[in-house]
XYZ file of C-alpha atoms in Angstrom:
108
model
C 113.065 76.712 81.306
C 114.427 78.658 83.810
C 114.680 75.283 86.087
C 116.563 73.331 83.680
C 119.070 76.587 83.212
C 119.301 76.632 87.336
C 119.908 72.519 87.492
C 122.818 73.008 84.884
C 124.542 75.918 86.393
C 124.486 74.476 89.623
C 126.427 71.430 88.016
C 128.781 73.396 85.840
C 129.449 75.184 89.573
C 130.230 72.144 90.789
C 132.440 70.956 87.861
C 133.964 74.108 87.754
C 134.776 73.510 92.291
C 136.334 70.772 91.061
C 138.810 71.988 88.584
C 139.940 74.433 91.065
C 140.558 71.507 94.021
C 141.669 69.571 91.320
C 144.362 72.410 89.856
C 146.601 71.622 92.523
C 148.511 69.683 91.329
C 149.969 72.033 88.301
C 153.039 74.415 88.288
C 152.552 76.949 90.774
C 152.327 80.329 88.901
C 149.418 78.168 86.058
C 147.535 76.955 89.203
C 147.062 80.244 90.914
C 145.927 81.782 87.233
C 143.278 79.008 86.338
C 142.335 78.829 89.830
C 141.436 82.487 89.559
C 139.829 82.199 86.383
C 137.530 79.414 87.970
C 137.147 81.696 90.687
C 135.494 84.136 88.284
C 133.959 81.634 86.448
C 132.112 80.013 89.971
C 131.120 83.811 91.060
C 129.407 84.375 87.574
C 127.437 81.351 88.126
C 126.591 81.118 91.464
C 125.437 84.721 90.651
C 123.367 83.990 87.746
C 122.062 81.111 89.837
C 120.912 83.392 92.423
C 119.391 85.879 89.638
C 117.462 82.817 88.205
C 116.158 82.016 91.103
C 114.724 85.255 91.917
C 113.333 85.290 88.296
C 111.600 82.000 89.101
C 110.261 83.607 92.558
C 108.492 86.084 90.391
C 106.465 84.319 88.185
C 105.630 81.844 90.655
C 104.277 85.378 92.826
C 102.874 86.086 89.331
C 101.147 82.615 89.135
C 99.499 83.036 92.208
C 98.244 86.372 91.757
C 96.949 85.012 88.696
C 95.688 82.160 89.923
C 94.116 84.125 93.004
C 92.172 86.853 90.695
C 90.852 83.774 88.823
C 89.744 82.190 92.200
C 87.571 85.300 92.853
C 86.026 85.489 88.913
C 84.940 82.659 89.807
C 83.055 83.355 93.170
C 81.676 86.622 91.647
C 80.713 84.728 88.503
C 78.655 82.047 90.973
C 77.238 84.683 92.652
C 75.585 86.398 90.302
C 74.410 82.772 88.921
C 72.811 82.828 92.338
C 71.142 85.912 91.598
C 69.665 84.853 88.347
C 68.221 82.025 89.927
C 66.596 83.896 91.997
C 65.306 86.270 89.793
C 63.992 83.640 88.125
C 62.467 82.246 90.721
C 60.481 85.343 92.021
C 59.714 86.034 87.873
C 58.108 82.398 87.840
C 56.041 83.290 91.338
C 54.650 86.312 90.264
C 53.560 84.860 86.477
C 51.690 82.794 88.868
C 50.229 85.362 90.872
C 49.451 87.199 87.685
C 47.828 84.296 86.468
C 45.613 84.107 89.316
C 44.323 87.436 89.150
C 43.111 87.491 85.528
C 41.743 84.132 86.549
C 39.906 85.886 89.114
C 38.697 88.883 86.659
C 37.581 86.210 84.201
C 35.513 84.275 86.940
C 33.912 87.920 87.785
């Protein structure tokens, strides 16, 4: 996506640097023109390069936010598995201890 855009900007940039060295050779007054146009043409993508990559920062930021809110479901989830288990436990122990007494009432 936005990678692949960034990796083929960078190389038209480069193509483009090239022109313009490569211009010089051309009459004088068609140089300076095309060399300005490439100018332009350079700025625009070295600009949208830099715009890309700041679009890229984002969602990784986003990603990690993401990724960091999941992180911490996760711990609250297994927490509160915790707590089950022990509910469960302490519901077990006093079945037990319920047990026992009407064992105890029966016996009397």
């Amino acid at each position: 996506g936005l990678e692949a855009e960034k990796e083929s900007l960078k190389h038209e940039v480069r193509r483009l640097a090239e022109q313009v060295e490569g211009g010089a050779g051309s009459v004088e007054n068609q140089v300076a023109s095309s060399q300005h146009q490439l100018q332009v043409q350079l700025e625009e993508a070295s600009s949208r390069i830099k715009e890309l990559e700041g679009q890229l920062e984002g969602v990784k930021k986003e990603q990690l936010a993401a990724k960091e809110e999941q992180e911490q479901e996760v711990e609250e989830l297994e927490l509160k598995d915790k707590e089950i288990d022990e509910l469960s436990m302490r519901c077990h122990k006093l079945m037990l201890e319920v047990k026992k007494q009407q064992n105890k009432a029966a016996e009397a």
